[in-house]
Coordinates of C-alpha atoms in Angstrom, one line a residue:
M262 CA 50.5 146.4 366.7
A263 CA 51.4 144.5 369.9
E264 CA 49.1 146.6 372.0
R265 CA 46.2 146.5 369.5
T266 CA 46.5 142.7 369.2
A267 CA 46.7 142.2 373.0
R268 CA 43.6 144.3 373.6
A269 CA 41.7 142.4 371.0
L270 CA 42.7 139.1 372.4
S271 CA 41.8 140.1 375.9
D272 CA 38.4 141.6 374.8
C273 CA 37.4 138.1 373.5
A274 CA 37.0 136.9 377.1
Q275 CA 34.9 139.9 378.1
T276 CA 32.5 139.8 375.2
G277 CA 31.8 136.1 375.5
E278 CA 32.3 135.6 371.7
D279 CA 33.4 132.4 370.2
D280 CA 37.1 133.0 371.2
P281 CA 37.8 132.0 374.8
G282 CA 40.0 135.0 375.5
W283 CA 43.6 135.2 376.7
N284 CA 45.3 136.7 379.7
V285 CA 47.8 138.7 377.7
S286 CA 51.0 140.5 378.8
V287 CA 53.0 142.6 376.4
S288 CA 56.8 143.0 376.4
R289 CA 58.6 145.3 374.1
G290 CA 61.9 147.1 373.5
F291 CA 64.1 144.2 372.2
G292 CA 67.1 144.6 370.0
E293 CA 70.7 146.0 370.1
G294 CA 71.2 148.0 373.3
K295 CA 67.8 147.0 374.6
A296 CA 66.3 144.0 376.4
D297 CA 67.6 140.5 375.5
L298 CA 64.9 138.6 373.5
R299 CA 66.6 135.3 374.2
A300 CA 66.3 135.8 378.0
W301 CA 62.7 136.9 377.6
T302 CA 61.9 133.8 375.5
A303 CA 63.4 131.4 378.0
L304 CA 61.2 132.8 380.8
A305 CA 58.1 133.1 378.7
W306 CA 58.6 129.5 377.4
E307 CA 58.3 128.0 380.9
A308 CA 55.5 130.3 382.1
S309 CA 53.1 130.7 379.1
D310 CA 50.7 128.6 377.1
A311 CA 51.4 130.6 374.0
L312 CA 54.0 133.1 372.7
L313 CA 53.1 135.7 370.1
F314 CA 56.0 137.5 368.3
V315 CA 55.4 140.7 366.4
G316 CA 58.1 141.0 363.8
A317 CA 60.1 138.8 361.4
A318 CA 59.5 135.0 361.5
G319 CA 63.2 134.3 361.4
I320 CA 63.8 136.3 364.6
A321 CA 61.1 134.3 366.3
V322 CA 62.5 131.0 365.0
R323 CA 66.0 131.8 366.4
A324 CA 64.6 132.8 369.7
I325 CA 62.6 129.7 370.3
A326 CA 65.0 127.2 368.7
P327 CA 67.0 126.3 371.9
H328 CA 63.8 125.4 373.7
V329 CA 61.9 123.3 371.2
A330 CA 61.4 119.8 372.8
S331 CA 58.1 118.0 372.0
K332 CA 54.8 118.7 370.4
A333 CA 53.2 117.4 373.6
K334 CA 55.0 120.0 375.8
D335 CA 55.9 123.0 373.7
P336 CA 53.7 126.1 373.9
A337 CA 51.9 127.5 370.9
V338 CA 54.1 130.0 368.9
V339 CA 52.6 132.5 366.5
V340 CA 54.3 135.4 364.7
I341 CA 52.6 138.4 363.1
D342 CA 54.4 140.9 361.0
E343 CA 54.7 144.5 362.0
A344 CA 52.2 145.7 359.4
G345 CA 49.6 143.2 360.7
R346 CA 49.2 141.5 357.3
F347 CA 49.9 137.8 358.2
A348 CA 49.6 135.7 361.3
V349 CA 51.7 132.5 361.1
P350 CA 51.6 129.6 363.6
L351 CA 55.2 128.3 363.9
L352 CA 54.9 125.6 366.5
S353 CA 52.3 123.4 368.2
G354 CA 49.7 124.1 365.7
H355 CA 47.3 121.4 366.9
L356 CA 48.1 120.2 370.5
G357 CA 49.2 123.6 371.6
G358 CA 46.5 125.5 369.7
A359 CA 48.7 127.7 367.6
N360 CA 46.5 127.3 364.5
E361 CA 43.5 128.5 366.4
L362 CA 45.5 131.3 368.0
A363 CA 46.7 132.5 364.6
Q364 CA 43.2 132.6 363.4
T365 CA 42.1 134.6 366.5
V366 CA 45.0 137.0 366.1
A367 CA 44.2 137.4 362.4
R368 CA 40.6 138.3 363.2
A369 CA 41.8 140.7 365.9
A370 CA 44.4 142.5 363.7
G371 CA 42.6 142.2 360.3
A372 CA 45.4 139.9 359.1
I373 CA 45.5 136.7 357.0
P374 CA 46.1 133.5 358.9
V375 CA 48.8 131.4 357.2
I376 CA 48.0 127.7 358.2
T377 CA 50.4 125.1 356.8
T378 CA 49.7 121.9 358.6
A379 CA 48.8 119.1 356.1
T380 CA 45.5 118.0 357.7
D381 CA 44.2 121.6 357.8
V382 CA 45.3 122.4 354.3
R383 CA 43.7 119.3 352.9
G384 CA 40.6 119.3 355.0
V385 CA 41.4 116.0 356.9
W386 CA 40.4 115.4 360.5
A387 CA 43.3 116.2 362.9
V388 CA 43.1 113.8 365.8
D389 CA 45.4 116.0 367.9
T390 CA 43.3 119.0 367.5
W391 CA 40.2 117.0 368.5
A392 CA 42.0 115.6 371.5
R393 CA 42.9 119.1 372.7
C394 CA 39.3 120.4 372.2
E395 CA 37.9 117.4 374.1
G396 CA 40.3 117.8 377.0
L397 CA 42.1 114.5 376.3
A398 CA 45.7 114.0 377.1
V399 CA 48.0 112.3 374.6
S400 CA 50.0 109.4 376.1
N401 CA 52.2 108.7 373.0
P402 CA 52.3 111.7 370.7
E403 CA 54.7 109.9 368.4
A404 CA 51.7 107.9 367.2
I405 CA 49.8 111.0 365.9
K406 CA 52.0 111.0 362.8
R407 CA 50.9 107.4 361.9
V408 CA 47.2 108.2 362.3
S409 CA 47.4 111.4 360.3
A410 CA 49.5 109.8 357.6
R411 CA 46.9 107.1 357.0
L412 CA 44.1 109.6 356.8
L413 CA 46.0 111.9 354.5
S414 CA 46.7 108.9 352.2
G415 CA 42.9 108.3 352.0
G416 CA 42.9 105.3 354.4
H417 CA 40.7 104.6 357.4
V418 CA 41.5 104.4 361.1
A419 CA 39.6 102.6 363.8
L420 CA 38.7 104.4 367.0
Y421 CA 37.7 102.7 370.3
S422 CA 36.3 104.8 373.1
D423 CA 35.4 103.9 376.7
M424 CA 33.2 107.0 376.7
P425 CA 30.2 107.9 374.5
I426 CA 30.9 110.1 371.6
S427 CA 28.1 112.1 369.9
G428 CA 28.0 113.3 366.4
Q429 CA 29.0 111.8 363.0
P430 CA 32.5 110.4 362.9
P431 CA 34.8 112.3 360.6
E432 CA 35.6 110.9 357.2
G433 CA 38.0 108.0 357.4
V434 CA 37.3 107.3 361.1
D435 CA 35.5 104.0 361.9
I436 CA 34.2 103.3 365.4
A437 CA 35.6 100.0 366.7
S438 CA 34.0 97.8 369.3
D439 CA 37.3 95.9 369.9
R440 CA 39.9 97.9 371.8
A441 CA 42.7 95.5 370.7
R442 CA 42.1 96.2 367.0
A443 CA 41.9 100.0 367.3
D444 CA 44.3 102.6 365.9
I445 CA 43.1 105.2 368.4
V446 CA 42.1 104.3 371.9
V447 CA 40.2 106.8 374.0
S448 CA 40.3 105.6 377.6
P449 CA 41.6 106.3 381.1
F450 CA 43.6 103.1 381.0
A451 CA 47.2 103.0 380.1
G452 CA 48.1 99.7 378.4
A453 CA 46.8 97.1 375.9
N454 CA 45.3 94.9 378.7
A455 CA 44.6 97.8 381.0
G456 CA 41.0 98.0 382.1
A457 CA 40.5 94.2 382.4
F458 CA 40.5 94.8 386.2
V459 CA 37.6 97.2 385.8
R460 CA 35.8 95.3 383.1
A461 CA 35.6 92.4 385.5
A462 CA 34.2 94.7 388.2
E463 CA 31.6 96.1 385.9
T464 CA 30.5 92.6 384.7
T465 CA 30.4 90.8 388.0
G466 CA 29.8 93.7 390.4
E467 CA 33.1 92.8 392.2
V468 CA 36.4 94.4 391.9
V469 CA 38.9 91.6 391.1
P470 CA 42.2 91.6 389.2
A471 CA 42.4 90.3 385.7
G472 CA 43.7 86.8 385.1
E473 CA 46.5 85.9 382.8
T474 CA 45.7 84.4 379.5
G475 CA 47.7 81.3 378.5
K476 CA 49.3 80.8 375.1
P477 CA 49.5 77.4 373.4
A478 CA 52.9 75.9 373.0
C479 CA 54.7 75.7 369.6
V480 CA 52.9 78.7 368.2
R481 CA 55.1 81.2 366.3
A482 CA 54.8 84.7 367.7
Q483 CA 53.5 87.3 365.3
A484 CA 55.1 90.7 365.0
P485 CA 53.3 93.0 367.4
A486 CA 50.8 95.4 365.9
P487 CA 51.8 99.1 366.0
E488 CA 51.0 100.8 369.3
P489 CA 47.6 102.6 369.0
L490 CA 47.4 106.3 369.7
R491 CA 46.3 106.6 373.3
L492 CA 44.1 109.5 374.3
V493 CA 43.5 109.7 378.0
V494 CA 40.0 110.6 379.3
P495 CA 40.0 112.6 382.5
C496 CA 37.2 110.6 384.1
I497 CA 38.8 109.2 387.3
V498 CA 38.1 110.6 390.8
A499 CA 40.7 109.8 393.4
G500 CA 39.3 109.5 396.8
I501 CA 42.1 110.0 399.4
G502 CA 42.4 109.6 403.1
C503 CA 45.5 110.0 405.3
R504 CA 47.2 109.9 408.6
R505 CA 47.7 113.4 410.1
G506 CA 50.9 115.0 408.8
A507 CA 51.5 112.6 405.9
C508 CA 54.1 114.1 403.5
A509 CA 53.6 114.8 399.8
E510 CA 55.9 111.9 398.9
A511 CA 53.7 109.5 400.7
F512 CA 50.7 110.7 398.7
E513 CA 52.6 110.4 395.5
E514 CA 53.8 106.9 396.3
A515 CA 50.3 105.6 397.2
F516 CA 48.8 107.3 394.2
L517 CA 51.2 105.8 391.7
L518 CA 50.9 102.4 393.3
A519 CA 47.1 102.5 392.9
C520 CA 47.4 103.7 389.3
G521 CA 49.8 100.9 388.5
Q522 CA 47.6 98.2 390.1
V523 CA 44.4 99.3 388.3
G524 CA 46.2 100.2 385.1
I525 CA 45.1 103.8 384.7
S526 CA 47.1 106.7 383.4
P527 CA 47.8 109.3 386.2
S528 CA 46.6 112.0 383.7
A529 CA 43.2 110.4 383.8
V530 CA 42.6 111.7 387.3
R531 CA 40.3 114.7 387.1
E532 CA 39.9 115.4 390.8
A533 CA 41.1 114.3 394.2
A534 CA 38.5 114.2 397.0
T535 CA 38.7 113.8 400.7
I536 CA 36.9 114.8 404.0
D537 CA 36.9 118.4 405.0
V538 CA 39.0 117.9 408.1
K539 CA 41.9 117.0 405.8
A540 CA 41.5 120.0 403.6
H541 CA 44.6 121.8 405.1
E542 CA 47.0 118.8 405.1
E543 CA 50.1 120.3 403.7
G544 CA 51.3 117.0 402.1
L545 CA 47.9 116.5 400.3
L546 CA 47.9 120.1 399.1
A547 CA 51.5 119.9 397.8
F548 CA 50.7 116.6 396.0
C549 CA 47.6 118.1 394.3
C550 CA 49.5 121.2 393.4
A551 CA 52.4 119.2 391.9
R552 CA 49.9 117.1 389.9
N553 CA 47.7 120.0 389.0
I554 CA 44.7 118.2 390.4
P555 CA 41.8 120.1 392.0
L556 CA 40.9 119.0 395.5
A557 CA 37.2 118.6 396.5
T558 CA 36.3 118.2 400.2
Y559 CA 33.1 116.9 401.8
S560 CA 31.8 116.9 405.4
A561 CA 31.4 113.7 407.3
E562 CA 27.7 114.0 407.0
E563 CA 27.9 114.4 403.2
L564 CA 30.2 111.4 402.9
S565 CA 27.9 109.3 405.1
Q566 CA 25.1 109.9 402.7
V567 CA 27.1 108.7 399.6
E568 CA 25.6 105.5 398.2
G569 CA 27.7 102.5 397.3
S570 CA 29.4 99.6 398.8
V571 CA 32.5 100.6 400.9
S572 CA 34.9 99.0 403.4
P573 CA 33.8 100.3 406.8
S574 CA 36.2 101.0 409.6
D575 CA 35.3 101.5 413.2
F576 CA 38.6 103.3 413.8
V577 CA 38.0 105.7 410.9
R578 CA 34.4 106.4 412.2
A579 CA 35.7 107.2 415.7
T580 CA 38.4 109.5 414.3
V581 CA 36.6 111.5 411.6
G582 CA 32.9 110.7 412.1
V583 CA 32.3 108.5 409.0
D584 CA 33.2 104.8 408.4
N585 CA 35.3 105.3 405.3
V586 CA 36.9 108.4 403.7
C587 CA 38.7 107.4 400.4
E588 CA 36.0 105.2 398.9
R589 CA 33.1 107.5 399.9
A590 CA 35.0 110.6 398.7
A591 CA 35.7 108.8 395.4
L592 CA 32.0 108.1 395.0
A593 CA 30.7 111.5 396.0
E594 CA 30.6 112.8 392.4
G595 CA 28.3 109.9 391.4
G596 CA 30.8 107.7 389.7
K597 CA 31.3 103.9 390.0
L598 CA 34.0 102.5 392.3
I599 CA 36.6 100.7 390.1
F600 CA 39.4 100.3 392.6
P601 CA 38.8 99.8 396.4
K602 CA 40.9 101.2 399.2
L603 CA 44.6 100.8 399.0
A604 CA 46.6 101.7 402.1
H605 CA 50.2 102.6 401.8
G606 CA 52.5 104.7 404.0
G607 CA 49.7 106.4 406.0
V608 CA 47.7 107.2 402.9
T609 CA 44.6 105.5 401.5
V610 CA 43.5 105.8 397.8
A611 CA 40.4 104.6 395.9
F612 CA 39.3 105.3 392.4
S613 CA 35.8 105.9 390.8
K614 CA 35.0 106.4 387.2
V615 CA 32.5 109.0 386.0
T616 CA 31.1 109.3 382.5
I617 CA 32.5 112.0 380.3
K618 CA 30.5 112.8 377.1
L619 CA 32.7 113.5 374.1
S620 CA 31.7 114.8 370.7
F621 CA 32.9 114.8 367.1
K622 CA 31.0 118.1 366.6
E623 CA 33.1 121.2 366.3
R624 CA 32.9 123.3 369.5

């Protein structure tokens, strides 16, 4: 059963059918006097996006129990019985994709998928499944429960998005124009007032910090509204320059400082970009690897042709052949500069925002 299911899952990638395909490895021979399932599970838990057990559900539950932490981090876990009759998602049905994997396994093995999550059973929109399919990170997964509970009770939720969303909103989902009143916020920005820095820039054409709003005296404070579910759009390009030999910690410090000043979530950064002469800087490569951010590089000639207002430097031009690295690199993908050059510890960082098209349509 394990071999047959693994072949079928791998074949999906080669045929180009609706299933994306999985890179599957098969382990066997567990039990008394054989390999230790607990040790295998511990290793697979850290190294895999999904675990598929062939056997009894109880055995799988006991094997994974010591490792279960959070729906935002746990891999998908699916179990299929030895006869290939039922495929059951046990963990991370939505964010981890276990429900979809169980359905894929069921098609591959001729089994029945046993889906038990409330939104799926009752045909209600699952915001966490939508987030995963659209490539959105979930900043506060504890808020998923509140959104789903309201939809399951027949209520409505308001969704605000910094990005365009095509398709008809699901039943119970209302599109909001006011971020402050939304139950779901789809944005690269992290906090309730985040993005004011950028909104000022987009309105005036200048990048300026947001001002503080005064509150009249003798006004009784109201109880704060529940924190909205925050879905992070990966729409930020981080342009990076550096002094030769800058360490990974210097890149991390400058990056987090820039994120904090503009108010973006670090998970909103889709790509780092720099000049090609910095492509082999060990500190930069280590930073990108630790953050799992791809690195794009451009020649001095390519950067010099990038359109947009930047902060020129004669020193930088004399050193690398172009008057600015971080801002031009951030703009190279065609986005809009939302945060100008920040210099810290031998590293420079700038951010641009590109448009990501989202959809309510099933993919």
